[in-house]
Coordinates of C-alpha atoms and ligand atoms in Angstrom, one line a residue:
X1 CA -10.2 -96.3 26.6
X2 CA -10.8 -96.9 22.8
X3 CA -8.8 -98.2 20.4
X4 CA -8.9 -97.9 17.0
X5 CA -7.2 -99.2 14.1
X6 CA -6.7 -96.6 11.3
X7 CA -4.0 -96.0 8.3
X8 CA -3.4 -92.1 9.1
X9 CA -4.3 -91.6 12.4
X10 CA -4.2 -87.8 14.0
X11 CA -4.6 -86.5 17.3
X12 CA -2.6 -84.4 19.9
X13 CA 0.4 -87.0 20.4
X14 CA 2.2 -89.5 18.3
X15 CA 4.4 -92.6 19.1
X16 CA 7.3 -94.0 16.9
X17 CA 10.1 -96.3 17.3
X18 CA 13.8 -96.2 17.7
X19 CA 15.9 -98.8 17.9
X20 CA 19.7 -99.7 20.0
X21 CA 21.9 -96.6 18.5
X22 CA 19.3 -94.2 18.4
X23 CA 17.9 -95.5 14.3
X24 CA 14.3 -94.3 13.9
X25 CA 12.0 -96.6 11.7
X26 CA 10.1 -96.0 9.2
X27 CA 7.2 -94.0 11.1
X28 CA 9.5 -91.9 12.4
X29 CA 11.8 -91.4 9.6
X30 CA 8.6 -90.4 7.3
X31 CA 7.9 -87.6 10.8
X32 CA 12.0 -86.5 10.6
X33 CA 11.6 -85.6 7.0
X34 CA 8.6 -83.7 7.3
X35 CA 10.0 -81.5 10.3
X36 CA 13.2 -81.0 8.1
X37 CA 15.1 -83.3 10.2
X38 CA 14.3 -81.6 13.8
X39 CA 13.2 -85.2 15.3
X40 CA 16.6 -86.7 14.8
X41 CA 18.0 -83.3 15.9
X42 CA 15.9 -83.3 18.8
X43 CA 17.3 -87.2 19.6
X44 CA 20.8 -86.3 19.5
X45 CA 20.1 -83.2 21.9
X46 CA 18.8 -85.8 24.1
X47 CA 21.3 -88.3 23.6
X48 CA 19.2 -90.7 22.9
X49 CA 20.4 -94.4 22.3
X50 CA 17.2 -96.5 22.0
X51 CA 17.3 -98.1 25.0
X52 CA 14.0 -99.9 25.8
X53 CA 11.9 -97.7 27.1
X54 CA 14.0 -94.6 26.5
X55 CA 12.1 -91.3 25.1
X56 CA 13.0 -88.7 24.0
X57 CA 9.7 -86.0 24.2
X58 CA 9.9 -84.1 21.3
X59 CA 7.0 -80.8 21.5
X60 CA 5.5 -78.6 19.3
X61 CA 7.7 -79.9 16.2
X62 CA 7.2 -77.9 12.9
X63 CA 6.6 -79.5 9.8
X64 CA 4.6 -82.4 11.7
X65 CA 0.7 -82.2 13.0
X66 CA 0.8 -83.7 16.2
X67 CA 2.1 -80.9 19.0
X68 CA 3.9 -83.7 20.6
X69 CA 5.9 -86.5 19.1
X70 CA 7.3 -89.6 21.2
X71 CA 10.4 -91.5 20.2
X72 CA 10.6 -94.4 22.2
X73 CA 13.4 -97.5 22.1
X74 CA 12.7 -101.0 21.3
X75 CA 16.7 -102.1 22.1
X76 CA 18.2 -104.3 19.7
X77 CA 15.9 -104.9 16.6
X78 CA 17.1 -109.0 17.0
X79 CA 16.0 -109.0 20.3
X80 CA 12.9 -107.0 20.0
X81 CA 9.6 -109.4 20.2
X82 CA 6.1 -108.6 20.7
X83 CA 6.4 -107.6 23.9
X84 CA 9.4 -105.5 23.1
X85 CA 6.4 -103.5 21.0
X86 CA 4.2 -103.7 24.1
X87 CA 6.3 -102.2 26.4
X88 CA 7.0 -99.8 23.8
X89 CA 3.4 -98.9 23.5
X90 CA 2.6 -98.9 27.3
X91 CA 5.7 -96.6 27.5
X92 CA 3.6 -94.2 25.5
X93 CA 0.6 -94.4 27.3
X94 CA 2.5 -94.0 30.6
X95 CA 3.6 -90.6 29.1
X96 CA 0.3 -89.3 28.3
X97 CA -2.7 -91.2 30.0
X98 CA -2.6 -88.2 32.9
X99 CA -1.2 -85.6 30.6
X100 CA -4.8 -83.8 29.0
X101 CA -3.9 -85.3 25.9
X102 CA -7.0 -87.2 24.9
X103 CA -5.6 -88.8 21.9
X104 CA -2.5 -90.9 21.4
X105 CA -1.6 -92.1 17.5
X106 CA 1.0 -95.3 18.0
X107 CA 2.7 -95.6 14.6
X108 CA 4.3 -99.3 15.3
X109 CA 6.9 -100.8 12.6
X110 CA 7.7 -104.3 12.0
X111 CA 10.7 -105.6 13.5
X112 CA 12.8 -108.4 12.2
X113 CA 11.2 -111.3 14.0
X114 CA 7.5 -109.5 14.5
X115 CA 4.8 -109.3 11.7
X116 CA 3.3 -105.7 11.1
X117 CA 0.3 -107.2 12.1
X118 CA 1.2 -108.8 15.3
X119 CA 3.0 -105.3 15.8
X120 CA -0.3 -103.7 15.8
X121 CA -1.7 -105.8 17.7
X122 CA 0.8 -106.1 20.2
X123 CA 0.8 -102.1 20.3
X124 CA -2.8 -102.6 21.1
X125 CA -2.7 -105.1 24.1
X126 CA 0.5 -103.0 25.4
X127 CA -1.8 -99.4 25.5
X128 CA -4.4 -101.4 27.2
X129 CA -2.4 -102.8 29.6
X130 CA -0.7 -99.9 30.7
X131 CA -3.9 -97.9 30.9
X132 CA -5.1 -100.3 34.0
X133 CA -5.9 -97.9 37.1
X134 CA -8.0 -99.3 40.2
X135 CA -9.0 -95.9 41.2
X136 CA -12.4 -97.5 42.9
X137 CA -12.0 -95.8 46.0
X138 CA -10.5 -92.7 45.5
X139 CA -13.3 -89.9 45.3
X140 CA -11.4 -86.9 45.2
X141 CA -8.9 -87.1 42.5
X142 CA -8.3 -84.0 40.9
X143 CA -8.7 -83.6 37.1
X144 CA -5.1 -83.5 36.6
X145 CA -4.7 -87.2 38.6
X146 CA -7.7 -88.7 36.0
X147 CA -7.0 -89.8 33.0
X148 CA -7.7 -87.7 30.0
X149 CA -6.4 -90.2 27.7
X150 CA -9.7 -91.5 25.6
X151 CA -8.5 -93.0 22.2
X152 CA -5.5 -94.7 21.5
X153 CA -5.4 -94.8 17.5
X154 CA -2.5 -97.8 16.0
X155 CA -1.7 -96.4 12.7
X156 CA -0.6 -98.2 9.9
X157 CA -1.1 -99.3 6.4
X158 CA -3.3 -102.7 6.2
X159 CA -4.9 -102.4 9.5
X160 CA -7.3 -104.9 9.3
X161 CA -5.3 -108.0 10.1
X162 CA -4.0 -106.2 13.6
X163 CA -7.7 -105.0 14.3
X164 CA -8.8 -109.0 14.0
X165 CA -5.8 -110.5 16.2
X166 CA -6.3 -107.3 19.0
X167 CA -9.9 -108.1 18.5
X168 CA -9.2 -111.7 20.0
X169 CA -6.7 -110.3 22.3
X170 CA -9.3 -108.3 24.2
X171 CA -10.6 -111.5 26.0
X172 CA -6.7 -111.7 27.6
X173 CA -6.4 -107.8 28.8
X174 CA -10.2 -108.2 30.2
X175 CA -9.1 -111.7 32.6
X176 CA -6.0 -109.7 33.2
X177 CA -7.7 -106.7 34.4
X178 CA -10.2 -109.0 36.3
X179 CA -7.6 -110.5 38.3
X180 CA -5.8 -107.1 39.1
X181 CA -9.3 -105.7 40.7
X182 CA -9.7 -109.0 42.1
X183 CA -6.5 -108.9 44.1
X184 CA -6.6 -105.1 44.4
X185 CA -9.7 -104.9 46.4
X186 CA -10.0 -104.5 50.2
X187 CA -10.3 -107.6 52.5
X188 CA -13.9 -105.7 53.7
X189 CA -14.8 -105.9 50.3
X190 CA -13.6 -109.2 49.2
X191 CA -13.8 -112.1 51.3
X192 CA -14.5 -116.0 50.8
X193 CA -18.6 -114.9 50.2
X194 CA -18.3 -112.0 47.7
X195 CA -15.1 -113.3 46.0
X196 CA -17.3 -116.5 44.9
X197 CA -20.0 -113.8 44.0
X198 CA -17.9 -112.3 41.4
X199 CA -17.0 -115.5 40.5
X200 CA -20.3 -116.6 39.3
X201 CA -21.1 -113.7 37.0
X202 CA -18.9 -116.1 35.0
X203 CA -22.3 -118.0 34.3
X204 CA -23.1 -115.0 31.9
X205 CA -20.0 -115.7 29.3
X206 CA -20.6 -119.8 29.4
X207 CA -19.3 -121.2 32.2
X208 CA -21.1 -122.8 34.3
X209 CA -19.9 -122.1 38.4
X210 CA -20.6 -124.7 41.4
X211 CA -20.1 -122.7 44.7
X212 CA -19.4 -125.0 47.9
X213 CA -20.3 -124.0 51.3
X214 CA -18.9 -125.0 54.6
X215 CA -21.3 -128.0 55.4
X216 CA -20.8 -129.5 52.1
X217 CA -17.4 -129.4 52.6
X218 CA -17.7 -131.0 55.9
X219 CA -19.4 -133.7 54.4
X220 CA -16.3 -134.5 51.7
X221 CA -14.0 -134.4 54.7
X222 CA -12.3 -130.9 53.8
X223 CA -10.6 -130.7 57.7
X224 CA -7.9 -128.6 56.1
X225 CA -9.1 -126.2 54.6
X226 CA -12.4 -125.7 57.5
X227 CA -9.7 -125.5 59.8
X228 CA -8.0 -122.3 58.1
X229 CA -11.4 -121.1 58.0
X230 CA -12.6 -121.5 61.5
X231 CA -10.5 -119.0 63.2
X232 CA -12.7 -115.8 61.0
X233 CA -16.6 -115.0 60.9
X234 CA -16.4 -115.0 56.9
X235 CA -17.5 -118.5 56.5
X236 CA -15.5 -120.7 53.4
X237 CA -16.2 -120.8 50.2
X238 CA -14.9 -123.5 47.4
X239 CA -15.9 -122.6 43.8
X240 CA -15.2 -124.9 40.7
X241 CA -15.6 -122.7 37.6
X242 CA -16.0 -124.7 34.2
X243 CA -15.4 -124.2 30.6
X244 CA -16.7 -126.9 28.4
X245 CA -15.2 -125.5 25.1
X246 CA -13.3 -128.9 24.2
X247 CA -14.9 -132.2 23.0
X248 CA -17.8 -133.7 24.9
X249 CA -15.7 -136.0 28.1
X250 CA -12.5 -135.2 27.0
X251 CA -10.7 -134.8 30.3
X252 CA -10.0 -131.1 31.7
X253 CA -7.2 -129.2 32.6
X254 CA -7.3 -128.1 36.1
X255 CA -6.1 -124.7 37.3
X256 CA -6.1 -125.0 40.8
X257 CA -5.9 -121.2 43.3
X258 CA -5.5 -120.3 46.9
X259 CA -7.6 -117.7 47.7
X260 CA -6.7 -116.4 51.4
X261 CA -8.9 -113.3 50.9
X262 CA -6.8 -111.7 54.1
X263 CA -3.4 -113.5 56.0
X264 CA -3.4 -112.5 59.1
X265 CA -0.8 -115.9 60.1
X266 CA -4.1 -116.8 62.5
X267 CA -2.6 -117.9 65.7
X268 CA 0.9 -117.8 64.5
X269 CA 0.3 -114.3 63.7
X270 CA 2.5 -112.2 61.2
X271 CA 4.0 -108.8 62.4
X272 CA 2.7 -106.1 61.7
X273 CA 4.5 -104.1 59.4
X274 CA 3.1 -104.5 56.0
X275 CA 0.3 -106.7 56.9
X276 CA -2.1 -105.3 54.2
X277 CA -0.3 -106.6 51.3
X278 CA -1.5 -110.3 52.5
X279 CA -5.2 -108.8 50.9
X280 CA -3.1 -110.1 48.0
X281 CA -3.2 -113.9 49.1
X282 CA -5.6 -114.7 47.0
X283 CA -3.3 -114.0 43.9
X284 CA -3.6 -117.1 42.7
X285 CA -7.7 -117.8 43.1
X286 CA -7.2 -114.5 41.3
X287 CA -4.9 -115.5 38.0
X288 CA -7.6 -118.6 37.7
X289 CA -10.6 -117.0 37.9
X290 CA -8.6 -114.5 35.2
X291 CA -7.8 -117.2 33.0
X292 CA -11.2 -118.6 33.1
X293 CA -12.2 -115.3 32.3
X294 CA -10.1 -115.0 29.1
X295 CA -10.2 -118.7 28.1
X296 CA -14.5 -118.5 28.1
X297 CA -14.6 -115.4 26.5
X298 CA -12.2 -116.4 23.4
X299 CA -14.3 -119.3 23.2
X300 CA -11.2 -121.6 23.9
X301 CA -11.7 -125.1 22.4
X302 CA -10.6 -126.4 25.4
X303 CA -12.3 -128.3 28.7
X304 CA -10.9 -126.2 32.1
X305 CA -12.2 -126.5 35.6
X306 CA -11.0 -123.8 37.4
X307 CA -11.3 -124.8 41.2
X308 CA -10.6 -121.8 44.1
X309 CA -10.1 -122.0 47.9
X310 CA -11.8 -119.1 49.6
X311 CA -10.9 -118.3 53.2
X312 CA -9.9 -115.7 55.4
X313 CA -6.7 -116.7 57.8
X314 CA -8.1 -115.2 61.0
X315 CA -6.9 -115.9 64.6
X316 CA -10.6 -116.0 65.9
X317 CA -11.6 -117.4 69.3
X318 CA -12.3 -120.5 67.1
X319 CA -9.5 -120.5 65.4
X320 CA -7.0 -123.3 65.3
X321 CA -4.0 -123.9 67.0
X322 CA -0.4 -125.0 66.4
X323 CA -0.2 -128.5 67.4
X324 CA -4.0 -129.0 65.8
X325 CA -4.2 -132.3 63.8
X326 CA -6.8 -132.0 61.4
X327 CA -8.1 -134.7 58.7
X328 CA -7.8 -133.8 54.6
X329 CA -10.8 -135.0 52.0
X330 CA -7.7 -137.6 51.0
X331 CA -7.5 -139.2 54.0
X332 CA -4.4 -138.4 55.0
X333 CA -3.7 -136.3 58.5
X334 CA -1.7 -133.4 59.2
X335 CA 0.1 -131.7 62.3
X336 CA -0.4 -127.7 62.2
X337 CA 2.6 -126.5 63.6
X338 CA 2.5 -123.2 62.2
X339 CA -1.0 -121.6 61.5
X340 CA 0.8 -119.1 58.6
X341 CA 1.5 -122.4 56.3
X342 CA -1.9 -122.2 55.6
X343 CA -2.1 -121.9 51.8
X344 CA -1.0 -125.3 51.6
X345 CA -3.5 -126.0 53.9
X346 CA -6.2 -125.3 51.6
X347 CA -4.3 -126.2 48.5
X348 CA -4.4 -130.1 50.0
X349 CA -8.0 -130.4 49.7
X350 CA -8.4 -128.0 46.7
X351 CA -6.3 -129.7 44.9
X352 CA -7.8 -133.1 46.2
X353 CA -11.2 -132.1 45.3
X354 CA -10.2 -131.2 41.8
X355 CA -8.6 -134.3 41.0
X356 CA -11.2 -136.6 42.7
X357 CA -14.4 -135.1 41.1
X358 CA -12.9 -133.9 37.7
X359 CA -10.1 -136.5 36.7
X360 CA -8.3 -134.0 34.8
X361 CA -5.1 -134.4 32.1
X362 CA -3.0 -132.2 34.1
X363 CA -3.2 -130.4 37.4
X364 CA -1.8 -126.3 37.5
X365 CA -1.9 -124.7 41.1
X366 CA -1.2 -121.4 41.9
X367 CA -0.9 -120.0 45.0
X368 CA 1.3 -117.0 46.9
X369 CA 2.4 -119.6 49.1
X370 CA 5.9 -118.4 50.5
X371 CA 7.9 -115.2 51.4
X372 CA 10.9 -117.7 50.6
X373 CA 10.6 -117.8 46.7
X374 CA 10.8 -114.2 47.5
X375 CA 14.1 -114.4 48.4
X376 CA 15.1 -116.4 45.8
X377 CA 13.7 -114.9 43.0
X378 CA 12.6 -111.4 43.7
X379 CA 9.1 -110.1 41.7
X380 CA 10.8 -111.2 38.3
X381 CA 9.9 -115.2 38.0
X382 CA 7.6 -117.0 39.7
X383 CA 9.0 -120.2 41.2
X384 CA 7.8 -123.5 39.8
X385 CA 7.6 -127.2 40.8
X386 CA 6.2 -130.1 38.2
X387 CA 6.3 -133.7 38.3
X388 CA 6.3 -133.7 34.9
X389 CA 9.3 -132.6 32.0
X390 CA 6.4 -131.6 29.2
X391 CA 4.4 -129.7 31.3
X392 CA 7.2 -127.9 32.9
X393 CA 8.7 -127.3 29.6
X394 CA 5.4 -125.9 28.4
X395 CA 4.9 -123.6 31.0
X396 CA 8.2 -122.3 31.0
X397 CA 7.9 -121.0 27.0
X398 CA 4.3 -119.5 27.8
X399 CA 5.8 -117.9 31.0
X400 CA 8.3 -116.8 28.4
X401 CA 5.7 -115.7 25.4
X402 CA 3.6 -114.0 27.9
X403 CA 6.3 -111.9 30.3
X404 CA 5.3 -114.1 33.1
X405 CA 8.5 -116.1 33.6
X406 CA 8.8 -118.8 35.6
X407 CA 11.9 -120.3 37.1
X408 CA 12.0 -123.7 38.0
X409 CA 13.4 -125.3 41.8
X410 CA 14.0 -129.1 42.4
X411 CA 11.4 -131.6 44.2
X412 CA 13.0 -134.3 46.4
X413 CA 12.7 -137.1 48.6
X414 CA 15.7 -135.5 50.7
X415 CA 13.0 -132.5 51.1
X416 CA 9.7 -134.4 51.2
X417 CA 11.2 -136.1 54.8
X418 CA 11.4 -132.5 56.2
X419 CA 7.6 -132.6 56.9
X420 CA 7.7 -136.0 58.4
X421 CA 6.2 -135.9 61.8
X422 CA 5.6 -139.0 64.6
X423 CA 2.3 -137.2 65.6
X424 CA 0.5 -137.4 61.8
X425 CA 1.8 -138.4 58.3
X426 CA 2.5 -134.9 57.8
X427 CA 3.4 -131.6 59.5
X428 CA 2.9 -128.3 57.6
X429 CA 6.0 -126.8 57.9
X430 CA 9.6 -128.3 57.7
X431 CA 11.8 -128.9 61.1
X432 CA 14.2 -126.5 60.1
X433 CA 14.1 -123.2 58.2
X434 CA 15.6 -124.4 55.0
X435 CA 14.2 -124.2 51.6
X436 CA 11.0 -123.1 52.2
X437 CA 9.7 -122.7 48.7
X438 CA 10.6 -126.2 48.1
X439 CA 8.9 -127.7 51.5
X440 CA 5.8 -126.3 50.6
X441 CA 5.7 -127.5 46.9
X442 CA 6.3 -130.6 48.5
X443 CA 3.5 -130.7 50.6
X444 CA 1.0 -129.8 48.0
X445 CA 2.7 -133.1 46.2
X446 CA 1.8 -135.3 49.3
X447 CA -2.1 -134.6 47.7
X448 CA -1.1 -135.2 44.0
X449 CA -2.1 -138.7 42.9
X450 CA 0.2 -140.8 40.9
X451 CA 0.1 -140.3 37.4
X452 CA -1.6 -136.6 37.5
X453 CA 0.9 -134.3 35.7
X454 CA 1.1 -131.6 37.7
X455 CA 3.1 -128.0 38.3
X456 CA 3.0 -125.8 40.9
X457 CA 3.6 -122.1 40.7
X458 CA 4.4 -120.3 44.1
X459 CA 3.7 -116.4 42.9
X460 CA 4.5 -115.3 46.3
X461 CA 6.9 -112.7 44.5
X462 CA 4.8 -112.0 40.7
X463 CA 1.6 -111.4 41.8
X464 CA 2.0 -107.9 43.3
X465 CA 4.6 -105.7 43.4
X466 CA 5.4 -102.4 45.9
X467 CA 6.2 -99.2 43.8
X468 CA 7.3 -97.2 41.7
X469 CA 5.5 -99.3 39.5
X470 CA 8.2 -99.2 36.7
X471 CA 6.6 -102.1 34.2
X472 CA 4.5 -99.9 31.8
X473 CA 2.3 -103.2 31.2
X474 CA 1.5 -103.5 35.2
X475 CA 1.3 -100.2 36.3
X476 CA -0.3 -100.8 39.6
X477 CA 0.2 -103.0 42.9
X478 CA -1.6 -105.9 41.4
X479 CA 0.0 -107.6 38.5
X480 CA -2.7 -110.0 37.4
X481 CA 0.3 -112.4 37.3
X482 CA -0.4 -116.0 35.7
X483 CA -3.5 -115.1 33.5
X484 CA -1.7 -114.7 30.1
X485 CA 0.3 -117.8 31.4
X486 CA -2.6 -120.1 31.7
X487 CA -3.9 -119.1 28.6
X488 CA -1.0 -119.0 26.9
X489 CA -0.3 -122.8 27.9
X490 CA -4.2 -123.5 27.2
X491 CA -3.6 -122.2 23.6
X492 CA -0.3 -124.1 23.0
X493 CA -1.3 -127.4 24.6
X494 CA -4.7 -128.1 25.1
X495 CA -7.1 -127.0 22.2
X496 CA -7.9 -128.6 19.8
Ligands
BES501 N1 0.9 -115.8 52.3 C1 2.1 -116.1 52.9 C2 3.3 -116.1 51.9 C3 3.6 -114.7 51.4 C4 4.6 -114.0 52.1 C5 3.0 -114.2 50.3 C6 5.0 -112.7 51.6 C7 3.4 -112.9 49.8 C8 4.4 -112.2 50.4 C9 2.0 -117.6 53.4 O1 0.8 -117.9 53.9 C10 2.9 -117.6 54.6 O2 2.7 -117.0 55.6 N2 4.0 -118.4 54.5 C11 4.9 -118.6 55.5 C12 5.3 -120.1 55.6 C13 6.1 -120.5 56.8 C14 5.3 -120.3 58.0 C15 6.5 -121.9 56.6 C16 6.2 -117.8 55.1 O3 6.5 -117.6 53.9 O4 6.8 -117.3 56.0
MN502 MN1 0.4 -117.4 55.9
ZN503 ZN1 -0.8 -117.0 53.0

C-alpha cells in the first residue's frame, strides 16, 4: 500500500475526525459546509457521540467529491494522543481495505496535545498498521476477500514535515510487520534452521549476524537449552544479531528472545486443544529480531545485540525427561521437573551467553514464558520483572508511548526459594502452583549477574491474540508485540 502525503487529496473515500459529543474538526467542518450541512445531519441520524472508534458511514453525500465520507471518534480531545489518531486512521482502513475502494484520503486535524505534523504522521503509521494481512497461504481468496485498498493519501496543508517523520517511521511498521510474519508462520515453515535464515538477511541493512550451531553450543556448556532441543529432529539454533550504530566499544544493550518455534510441553506434554497457538512461542525471538529490524534500518545511534534461542520443544525418543538434571553455560545445575518450563530453559543460557560474550549496559528478555501472566493480565499488558527502578521506569513510558503496556509484578526472595531443590541448585518449576509468572521471572534471575540491569517481559498474553481482531493497529493473530517497545526505549535511553 502507498502512502502519500498531499494538501488536497481526492479519491473514492475520505476520513475526518470527531471528537467526545459528536464535534467535527476542522476537515470535517470544511466537508459539512460544502454538503449544506448533511454530514452533521447524517451524524445525528446515527447518534453519533465520538466515541473512539465510532463511525458514522456517510455515502454518496452531495456537495462533497468523495462518494463516501468517514466520520470517525477520537474521544476526548485532552485525552486524544498520537495513537488516539492512529487508531483513528487504522479505523478507516479497516472500513475500506476489502471494500473496492482503491483510494482512502485521511484528513487528520491537530489535537490539543498532538502537532499537525505528528498527526500526519501518526495517521500514516496507523493506515499502515492496520493494513497488515498474512494472507501467504491462502490461494483461493476471492476478489472481494483481497484487498483493493492501494493508496492511502494524508491530506493536509504543510505536508512535508509529516512526510519526513512517517518517512522515519517506516523502519518501525517494517520490524513490526517482520515480527507478525515471523510469529505467524507455520511450525513446518519456521523452525530453529529457517528462523535463523531469515534472521541473517539482516546482514543486508548493517548488521552483522553470528548463527551458533549445536556443537558449538556444546562446547560453551549450553546443557539447557540442548536439552530442550534434543527431544525434536530440527536441530538448535542460537543467533546473536548486532547493530553497531553507537560509538566504537561503547557497551550494548542486549535484547534477549525465546524462540520455541513449536511447544509441544515435550514429555510433559500439553493437551491438545489449542495446541497450534504454541507456533507463537517464539514471540519473543520474534519482537527482537523486529526491533533489530527497525533499530538498523533507522540507523539508530545506538550499539544492540540481539541474541535468540531457537528450538523446537518436541517429545522425541531423545527427548528429555522430568527428573533430567542438566548443566547451564553458567555453571550452575538444574532439576527438569516439568519439560513445558522450557522457555526458561533456554532463556538461562541465552541470557548467559549474552552477558558473558557481550558485557552489555542492560539486559531486556522477552519471552512467552507463562499461561499465568495470562491470567493475570489478559492480552492488554505484558507482565514485567526488572532489577532495576530506571529501567523499569523507562520501559513502562515506552510501553506507554508505543500501545505496548506493560504492567509490572514483584521479584522476591520469598519466591526465588520456590525453585529450591536438594537434587540441583535449581528446579524449573516451583513446588506449588502459585505465582507462576513470578517463579519463572525468578528463574531467569538465577542467570542474571550482579550488577546487570535487567527486565524481563513475559508476553505470554501481548504477543498474539484469538479473534475478532478488534485493535485496528493489529488486525491479525500476531501482534508483533514488543517491537515499538524496544525501540521506543532504544530511542529514549540509549542513543546518543
Ligand atoms: N509457552 C508456554 C507458555 C504459554 C502458555 C504461552 C499459553 C502462551 C500461551 C510455556 O512454555 C509453558 O508451557 N509454561 C508453563 C509453565 C509451567 C509448566 C510451570 C505454563 O504456563 O503452564
Ligand atoms: Mn512450555
Ligand atoms: Zn513455551
Amino acid at each position: 500500500m502507498d502512502i502519500r502525503f498531499v494538501t488536497a487529496g481526492g479519491g473514492d473515500v475520505v476520513a475526518v475526525m470527531a471528537t467526545d459529543g459528536g464535534e467535527l474538526l476542522a476537515a470535517g467542518k470544511a466537508l459539512d459546509t460544502a454538503s449544506s450541512g448533511r454530514i452533521a445531519k447524517a451524524m445525528k441520524a446515527a447518534n453519533f457521540k465520538g466515541g473512539v472508534g465510532q463511525v458514522t458511514d456517510i455515502l454518496a453525500p452531495d456537495g462533497v467529491d468523495f462518494a463516501r465520507v468517514l466520520v470517525i471518534g477520537v474521544g476526548k480531545p485532552d485525552a486524544a494522543d498520537g495513537l488516539a489518531v492512529e487508531r483513528w486512521a487504522g479505523h478507516a482502513v479497516k472500513r475500506v481495505l476489502t471494500s473496492g475502494a482503491e483510494k482512502l484520503v485521511l484528513q487528520p486535524d491537530a489535537l490539543p496535545s498532538v502537532s499537525k505534523a505528528e498527526a500526519g504522521s501518526h495517521a500514516a503509521m496507523g493506515a499502515r498498521l492496520a493494513a497488515y494481512r498474512f494472507d501467504t497461504y491462502r490461494t483461493k481468496l476471492k476478489p472481494d476477500q483481497k484487498p483493493s485498498l492501494t493508496t492511502v493519501e494524508i491530506s493536509m496543508d504543510g505536508p512535508a514535515a509529516a512526510k519526513a517523520r512517517a518517512e522515519k517511521d517506516a523502519a518501525i511498521v517494517e520490524g513490526v510487520f517482520f515480527a507478525r510474519d515471523l510469529v505467524s508462520e507455520p511450525p513446518n515453515v519456521l523452525y530453529p534452521e529457517t528462523f535463523a535464515e531469515r534472521l541473517r538477511d539482516l546482514e543486508t541493512i548493517g548488521c552483522e549476524v553470528d548463527i551458533l550451531e549445536p556443537a558449538a553450543m556444546e562446547r560453551l556448556g549450553m546443557g539447557a537449552l540442548l536439552g530442550v532441543a534434543q527431544g525434536s529432529s530440527r536441530p538448535a539454533r542460537l543467533v546473536a544479531i548486532k547493530w553497531n550504530g553507537g560509538s566504537k566499544g561503547a557497551k550494548p544493550v542486549a535484547l534477549v528472545g525465546k524462540g520455541v518455534t513449536f511447544d509441544t510441553g515435550g514429555i510433559s506434554l500439553k493437551p491438545g486443544a489449542g495446541m497450534d497457538e504454541m507456533k507463537g512461542d517464539m514471540g519473543g525471538a520474534a519482537a527482537v529480531a523486529g526491533a533489530m529490524k527497525a533499530i538498523a534500518l533507522r540507523k539508530a545511534k545506538a550499539n544492540v545485540v540481539g541474541v535468540v534461542a531457537l528450538v523446537e520443544n518436541m517429545p522425541g525418543a531423545n527427548a528429555q525427561r522430568p527428573g533430567d538434571i542438566v548443566n547451564t553455560m553458567s555453571g550452575q545445575t538444574i532439576e527438569v521437573l516439568n519439560t513445558d518450563a522450557e522457555g526458561r530453559l533456554i532463556l538461562a543460557d541465552a541470557v548467559w551467553y549474552a552477558q558473558d560474550k557481550y558485557e552489555p549496559s542492560a539486559l531486556i528478555d522477552l519471552a512467552t514464558l507463562t499461561g499465568a501472566v495470562i491470567i493475570a493480565l489478559g492480552n492488554e499488558n505484558a507482565g514485567m520483572f526488572s532489577n532495576d527502578e530506571d529501567l523499569a521506569h523507562a520501559i513502562t513510558a515506552a510501553g506507554q508511548t508505543e500501545g505496548e503496556p506493560v504492567w509490572r509484578l514483584p521479584l522476591g526472595a520469598a519466591y526465588d526459594k520456590l525453585i529450591d531443590t536438594p537434587n540441583a541448585d535449581m528446579k524449573n518449576i516451583a513446588g506449588k502452583p502459585v505465582a507462576g509468572s513470578i517463579v519463572g521471572a525468578q528463574f531467569v534471575k538465577r542467570f542474571i549477574k550482579d550488577g546487570t540491569p535487567w527486565a524481563h517481559l513475559d508476553i505470554a498474553g501481548t504477543a498474539w491474540k484469538s479473534g475478532p481482531y478488534e485493535d485496528p493497529l493489529s488486525p491479525a493473530w500476531a501482534t508483533g508485540y514488543g517491537v515499538r517497545l524496544l525501540n521506543r526505549l532504544i530511542q529514549n535511553r540509549y542513543e546518543e
